[in-house]
Short mmCIF file of C-alpha atoms and ligand atoms in Angstrom, two decimals:
data_model
loop_
_atom_site.label_atom_id
_atom_site.label_comp_id
_atom_site.label_asym_id
_atom_site.label_seq_id
_atom_site.Cartn_x
_atom_site.Cartn_y
_atom_site.Cartn_z
CA MET A 137 57.45 -6.86 -6.68
CA SER A 138 53.86 -6.97 -5.46
CA VAL A 139 52.77 -4.79 -2.59
CA GLN A 140 52.10 -7.97 -0.57
CA ASN A 141 55.72 -9.00 -0.94
CA THR A 142 57.24 -5.83 0.46
CA GLY A 143 58.90 -6.12 3.83
CA SER A 144 56.99 -4.15 6.42
CA ARG A 145 57.50 -7.08 8.78
CA LEU A 146 60.75 -7.29 10.66
CA GLU A 147 60.91 -11.01 11.45
CA GLU A 148 64.23 -12.13 12.78
CA ARG A 149 65.73 -8.65 12.50
CA VAL A 150 67.95 -7.77 15.45
CA ALA A 151 67.27 -4.20 16.52
CA LEU A 152 69.10 -2.14 19.16
CA VAL A 153 67.34 0.93 20.56
CA THR A 154 69.21 3.45 22.74
CA GLY A 155 67.37 5.61 25.28
CA ALA A 156 64.74 2.86 25.30
CA LEU A 157 63.21 3.81 28.66
CA GLY A 158 62.19 7.27 27.48
CA GLY A 159 59.01 8.18 25.62
CA ILE A 160 60.02 7.68 21.97
CA GLY A 161 62.48 4.87 22.79
CA GLU A 162 59.88 2.79 24.60
CA ALA A 163 57.28 3.32 21.87
CA THR A 164 59.90 2.37 19.28
CA CYS A 165 60.78 -0.88 21.08
CA LYS A 166 57.08 -1.78 21.11
CA ALA A 167 56.56 -0.87 17.44
CA LEU A 168 59.58 -2.92 16.38
CA ALA A 169 58.45 -5.85 18.54
CA ALA A 170 54.96 -5.67 17.05
CA GLY A 171 56.62 -5.83 13.64
CA GLY A 172 58.33 -9.08 14.63
CA ALA A 173 61.84 -7.80 15.40
CA ARG A 174 64.05 -9.10 18.18
CA VAL A 175 64.51 -6.04 20.35
CA ILE A 176 67.53 -5.08 22.42
CA ALA A 177 66.52 -2.17 24.60
CA SER A 178 69.20 -0.07 26.28
CA ASP A 179 69.38 3.03 28.41
CA ALA A 180 71.76 4.81 30.79
CA HIS A 181 69.55 3.68 33.72
CA ALA A 182 67.31 0.70 34.35
CA ASN A 183 64.24 2.31 35.99
CA GLY A 184 61.13 0.72 34.51
CA VAL A 185 62.95 -1.97 32.57
CA ASP A 186 60.80 -4.83 33.93
CA ASP A 187 57.60 -3.23 32.64
CA LEU A 188 59.16 -2.61 29.23
CA LEU A 189 60.44 -6.17 28.86
CA ALA A 190 57.09 -7.56 30.01
CA SER A 191 55.26 -5.56 27.32
CA LEU A 192 57.73 -6.66 24.65
CA ARG A 193 57.27 -10.30 25.65
CA THR A 194 53.49 -9.86 25.53
CA LEU A 195 53.97 -8.76 21.93
CA GLY A 196 55.79 -12.05 21.34
CA ALA A 197 59.23 -10.51 20.93
CA SER A 198 62.47 -12.06 21.99
CA CYS A 199 64.16 -9.19 23.83
CA ALA A 200 66.85 -8.13 26.28
CA PHE A 201 67.96 -5.02 28.13
CA PHE A 202 71.48 -3.69 28.58
CA GLU A 203 72.53 -0.68 30.58
CA LEU A 204 74.28 1.48 28.00
CA ASP A 205 75.38 5.07 28.47
CA VAL A 206 75.88 6.01 24.83
CA THR A 207 78.74 8.36 25.72
CA LYS A 208 80.84 5.56 27.24
CA ARG A 209 82.93 3.69 24.69
CA GLY A 210 83.53 0.94 27.28
CA HIS A 211 79.77 0.28 27.52
CA TRP A 212 79.53 -0.19 23.74
CA GLU A 213 82.58 -2.46 23.80
CA ALA A 214 80.95 -4.58 26.51
CA ILE A 215 77.47 -5.00 25.07
CA MET A 216 78.10 -5.48 21.34
CA PRO A 217 79.71 -8.95 21.69
CA LYS A 218 76.85 -9.96 24.01
CA ILE A 219 74.30 -8.92 21.40
CA GLU A 220 76.15 -10.87 18.72
CA SER A 221 76.41 -14.04 20.81
CA GLU A 222 72.83 -13.91 22.13
CA PHE A 223 70.99 -12.61 19.04
CA GLY A 224 73.36 -12.54 16.05
CA LEU A 225 74.63 -9.58 14.04
CA LEU A 226 72.75 -6.30 14.34
CA ASP A 227 70.30 -5.43 11.53
CA VAL A 228 68.86 -2.20 12.92
CA LEU A 229 70.23 0.56 15.16
CA VAL A 230 67.92 3.27 16.48
CA ASN A 231 70.19 6.04 17.74
CA ASN A 232 67.48 7.53 19.93
CA ALA A 233 69.13 8.53 23.26
CA GLY A 234 69.23 12.28 23.59
CA ILE A 235 68.91 15.15 26.03
CA TYR A 236 67.41 18.61 25.83
CA ARG A 237 68.95 21.31 27.97
CA PHE A 238 68.15 24.96 27.77
CA GLY A 239 70.86 27.59 27.84
CA LYS A 240 71.40 30.93 26.21
CA VAL A 241 74.54 31.01 24.07
CA GLU A 242 75.96 34.09 25.80
CA SER A 243 75.93 32.40 29.21
CA ALA A 244 76.27 28.69 28.38
CA SER A 245 78.71 26.85 30.62
CA ASP A 246 81.26 24.39 29.32
CA GLU A 247 79.38 21.70 31.25
CA LEU A 248 76.12 22.46 29.43
CA LEU A 249 77.78 22.57 26.04
CA GLU A 250 79.76 19.41 26.72
CA SER A 251 76.79 17.38 27.97
CA LEU A 252 74.72 18.18 24.88
CA MET A 253 77.57 17.39 22.51
CA GLN A 254 78.53 14.21 24.35
CA VAL A 255 75.08 12.62 24.36
CA ASN A 256 73.46 14.04 21.23
CA ILE A 257 76.49 13.98 18.91
CA ARG A 258 79.25 11.75 20.26
CA GLY A 259 76.74 9.13 21.47
CA VAL A 260 75.26 8.95 17.96
CA VAL A 261 78.68 8.61 16.34
CA LEU A 262 79.74 5.86 18.75
CA GLY A 263 76.48 4.03 18.08
CA ALA A 264 77.10 4.16 14.35
CA GLN A 265 80.73 3.10 14.75
CA PHE A 266 79.90 0.01 16.81
CA ALA A 267 76.90 -0.89 14.65
CA ILE A 268 78.99 -0.72 11.45
CA ALA A 269 81.44 -3.27 12.87
CA GLN A 270 78.61 -5.82 13.04
CA MET A 271 76.41 -4.73 10.14
CA LYS A 272 79.21 -4.92 7.58
CA ARG A 273 79.63 -8.62 8.40
CA ARG A 274 76.00 -9.53 7.61
CA SER A 275 75.31 -11.90 4.73
CA PRO A 276 75.06 -10.17 1.32
CA ASP A 277 71.83 -12.14 0.77
CA LEU A 278 70.08 -10.06 3.42
CA PRO A 279 68.39 -6.70 2.74
CA TRP A 280 70.49 -3.68 3.69
CA ALA A 281 70.90 -2.95 7.40
CA SER A 282 69.30 0.24 8.68
CA MET A 283 70.45 2.97 11.06
CA ILE A 284 67.94 5.55 12.21
CA HIS A 285 69.17 8.67 13.99
CA LEU A 286 66.87 10.91 16.04
CA SER A 287 67.28 14.49 14.95
CA SER A 288 64.40 16.98 15.39
CA ILE A 289 62.62 19.93 13.85
CA ALA A 290 65.43 21.69 15.74
CA GLY A 291 67.80 20.11 13.22
CA LEU A 292 65.88 21.70 10.34
CA VAL A 293 64.88 25.20 11.45
CA GLY A 294 66.08 27.65 14.08
CA SER A 295 64.41 28.45 17.40
CA PRO A 296 65.35 31.17 19.91
CA THR A 297 65.10 28.74 22.84
CA SER A 298 67.24 25.93 21.49
CA SER A 299 70.47 27.18 19.88
CA LEU A 300 72.67 24.60 21.57
CA TYR A 301 70.25 21.69 21.21
CA SER A 302 69.72 22.72 17.56
CA MET A 303 73.47 22.64 17.00
CA THR A 304 73.50 18.99 18.04
CA LYS A 305 70.42 18.00 16.05
CA GLY A 306 71.68 19.78 12.93
CA ALA A 307 74.89 17.80 13.34
CA VAL A 308 72.92 14.54 13.51
CA ARG A 309 71.09 15.43 10.30
CA LEU A 310 74.25 15.89 8.23
CA PHE A 311 76.08 13.08 9.98
CA SER A 312 73.28 10.76 8.86
CA LYS A 313 73.47 11.94 5.24
CA SER A 314 77.26 11.72 5.04
CA LEU A 315 77.25 8.34 6.75
CA ALA A 316 74.75 7.10 4.16
CA LEU A 317 77.18 8.08 1.39
CA GLU A 318 80.19 6.66 3.22
CA MET A 319 78.47 3.30 3.79
CA ALA A 320 77.32 3.05 0.17
CA GLN A 321 80.75 3.98 -1.16
CA LEU A 322 82.39 1.36 1.03
CA GLY A 323 79.89 -1.23 -0.25
CA TYR A 324 78.70 -1.99 3.29
CA ARG A 325 74.95 -2.25 2.48
CA ILE A 326 73.96 -0.10 5.47
CA ARG A 327 71.29 2.58 5.11
CA SER A 328 71.29 5.71 7.30
CA ASN A 329 68.33 8.05 7.71
CA SER A 330 67.32 10.76 10.18
CA VAL A 331 63.98 11.35 11.88
CA HIS A 332 62.66 14.84 12.65
CA PRO A 333 59.81 14.90 15.18
CA GLY A 334 57.89 18.02 16.15
CA ILE A 335 57.22 18.48 19.87
CA ILE A 336 56.29 15.05 21.20
CA ASP A 337 54.44 14.42 24.44
CA THR A 338 57.28 12.82 26.46
CA ASP A 339 59.38 13.82 29.48
CA MET A 340 61.56 15.80 27.09
CA ALA A 341 58.60 18.05 26.24
CA GLY A 342 58.60 18.91 29.97
CA GLU A 343 62.19 20.14 29.62
CA VAL A 344 61.18 22.22 26.60
CA ALA A 345 58.32 23.67 28.66
CA GLN A 346 60.79 24.68 31.37
CA ALA A 347 62.86 26.47 28.76
CA LEU A 348 59.77 28.38 27.65
CA SER A 349 58.88 29.26 31.24
CA SER A 350 62.25 30.98 31.48
CA LYS A 351 60.94 33.35 28.79
CA GLY A 352 58.21 34.39 31.23
CA LEU A 353 55.38 32.29 29.75
CA ASP A 354 52.90 30.70 32.17
CA ALA A 355 51.87 27.03 31.96
CA ASP A 356 48.80 27.69 29.78
CA GLN A 357 50.79 29.87 27.38
CA ILE A 358 53.47 27.19 27.12
CA ARG A 359 50.92 24.46 26.35
CA GLU A 360 49.35 26.75 23.76
CA HIS A 361 52.74 27.50 22.17
CA MET A 362 53.60 23.80 21.92
CA ARG A 363 50.20 22.97 20.48
CA ALA A 364 49.78 25.92 18.12
CA GLY A 365 53.30 25.70 16.69
CA HIS A 366 52.04 22.66 14.84
CA PRO A 367 49.63 23.51 12.00
CA MET A 368 47.80 20.29 12.98
CA ALA A 369 47.14 22.09 16.30
CA ARG A 370 48.40 19.39 18.66
CA MET A 371 51.59 17.86 19.99
CA GLY A 372 52.75 14.55 18.55
CA GLN A 373 52.56 11.20 20.32
CA ALA A 374 55.54 8.90 20.80
CA ASP A 375 53.88 6.01 18.97
CA GLU A 376 53.39 8.20 15.90
CA ILE A 377 57.15 8.70 15.74
CA ALA A 378 57.78 5.02 16.50
CA ARG A 379 55.74 3.95 13.47
CA GLY A 380 57.91 6.15 11.25
CA ILE A 381 61.04 4.66 12.79
CA ARG A 382 59.67 1.16 12.14
CA PHE A 383 59.10 2.14 8.49
CA LEU A 384 62.76 3.21 8.20
CA ALA A 385 63.87 -0.02 9.89
CA SER A 386 61.87 -2.14 7.47
CA ASP A 387 62.34 -2.94 3.80
CA ASP A 388 59.35 -0.70 2.98
CA SER A 389 61.98 2.04 2.99
CA ALA A 390 64.51 -0.12 1.09
CA PHE A 391 65.40 2.65 -1.40
CA MET A 392 65.80 5.36 1.27
CA THR A 393 69.21 6.37 2.54
CA GLY A 394 70.55 9.79 3.50
CA ALA A 395 66.93 10.94 3.75
CA GLU A 396 64.98 12.86 6.39
CA LEU A 397 61.66 11.64 7.72
CA VAL A 398 59.85 14.72 9.03
CA MET A 399 56.96 13.97 11.42
CA ASP A 400 56.06 17.36 12.81
CA GLY A 401 52.36 18.04 12.24
CA GLY A 402 53.42 20.60 9.63
CA TRP A 403 55.73 22.67 11.94
CA THR A 404 58.45 23.11 9.30
CA ALA A 405 56.11 23.38 6.30
CA ARG A 406 55.66 27.14 6.74
N1 NAD B 266 60.12 14.77 22.77
C1 NAD B 266 60.32 15.63 21.78
O1 NAD B 266 59.61 16.65 21.66
C2 NAD B 266 61.39 15.39 20.74
C3 NAD B 266 61.35 16.14 19.56
C4 NAD B 266 62.32 15.94 18.60
C5 NAD B 266 63.34 15.02 18.81
N2 NAD B 266 63.37 14.31 19.95
C6 NAD B 266 64.47 13.37 20.12
O2 NAD B 266 63.98 12.06 20.30
C7 NAD B 266 64.85 11.31 21.14
C8 NAD B 266 64.05 10.69 22.28
O3 NAD B 266 63.44 11.74 23.01
P1 NAD B 266 62.25 11.50 24.07
O4 NAD B 266 61.27 12.56 23.83
O5 NAD B 266 61.84 10.09 24.09
O6 NAD B 266 63.04 11.88 25.39
P2 NAD B 266 62.98 11.25 26.86
O7 NAD B 266 63.61 12.26 27.73
O8 NAD B 266 61.59 10.78 27.16
O9 NAD B 266 63.92 9.96 26.71
C9 NAD B 266 65.28 10.05 26.44
C10 NAD B 266 65.93 8.79 26.95
O10 NAD B 266 67.34 8.87 26.63
C11 NAD B 266 68.04 8.40 27.76
N3 NAD B 266 69.39 8.93 27.80
C12 NAD B 266 69.78 10.20 28.10
N4 NAD B 266 71.11 10.27 28.11
C13 NAD B 266 71.57 9.03 27.79
C14 NAD B 266 72.85 8.47 27.64
N5 NAD B 266 73.96 9.20 27.84
N6 NAD B 266 72.95 7.17 27.30
C15 NAD B 266 71.84 6.42 27.11
N7 NAD B 266 70.60 6.89 27.26
C16 NAD B 266 70.48 8.18 27.60
C17 NAD B 266 67.23 8.84 28.97
O11 NAD B 266 67.55 8.05 30.11
C18 NAD B 266 65.81 8.64 28.46
O12 NAD B 266 65.32 7.35 28.79
C19 NAD B 266 65.94 12.28 21.59
O13 NAD B 266 67.08 12.14 20.80
C20 NAD B 266 65.30 13.64 21.35
O14 NAD B 266 66.26 14.66 21.17
C21 NAD B 266 62.42 14.45 20.93
#
């Protein structure tokens, strides 16, 4: 196959992005739209949805928004048939919705533990479960469907300020790998890969900063920690992660499943 014939374009692909009104989610919707995908954005709230849909339409994408709390099975049950009837069967799922909450293990409340596990683990599993139901019915003439799950550097290496978050992101990493094997063994033609960003300049980075302030660091020290932790000496940008997600969504990554795409400015290379 010539390089020109590889499938970096996503024409006609139907892509669902969760947590689409956050930093990485919004950038991902735009990157997928720019690649020609039909984009279904979703989030637990709808603040800012008009601006997002306007930008996606400017990029020429057919798009829609659904309010979807990834932890609520009933929400998934309600929106999946709507996606199928309005757009057709799902080709791409970006399991992006996630939360960061700081808490030391010795004093973590059940509520803290539960919220992290519900959104970051159970939400990802529900997404996969509902996506499989559609993806396995796609025509065998199509390239494999693609699921992309947002893990983190916190799913690869330890950090003293993120034990509980790391637990969830480590779970996503191995869920993605095992799901890749399960899908292949079942003959479903669905790829599954995880993405591992460093610290990215989004609202979530603000939460991470708060966690660091609880260690007694001032604002300048926190900024320096977040910058200097990356050998490339800067934080990442949401669109840099979105381009990697678009690669995993596209046929340019056709032979990748059960893999990890690390985009961390070198954080985990040491
Ligand atoms: N920003 C970072 O430094 C960083 C680093 C590594 C991994 N990640 C991961 O990337 C993903 C996106 O992070 P971000 O930086 O864009 O965060 P963000 O806080 O900017 O956006 C997260 C979005 O998820 C949504 N969300 C939260 N709970 C939800 C739920 N129950 N159902 C549906 N949507 C829900 C929020 O409303 C928000 O729009 C997350 O999974 C995060 O863990 C982020």
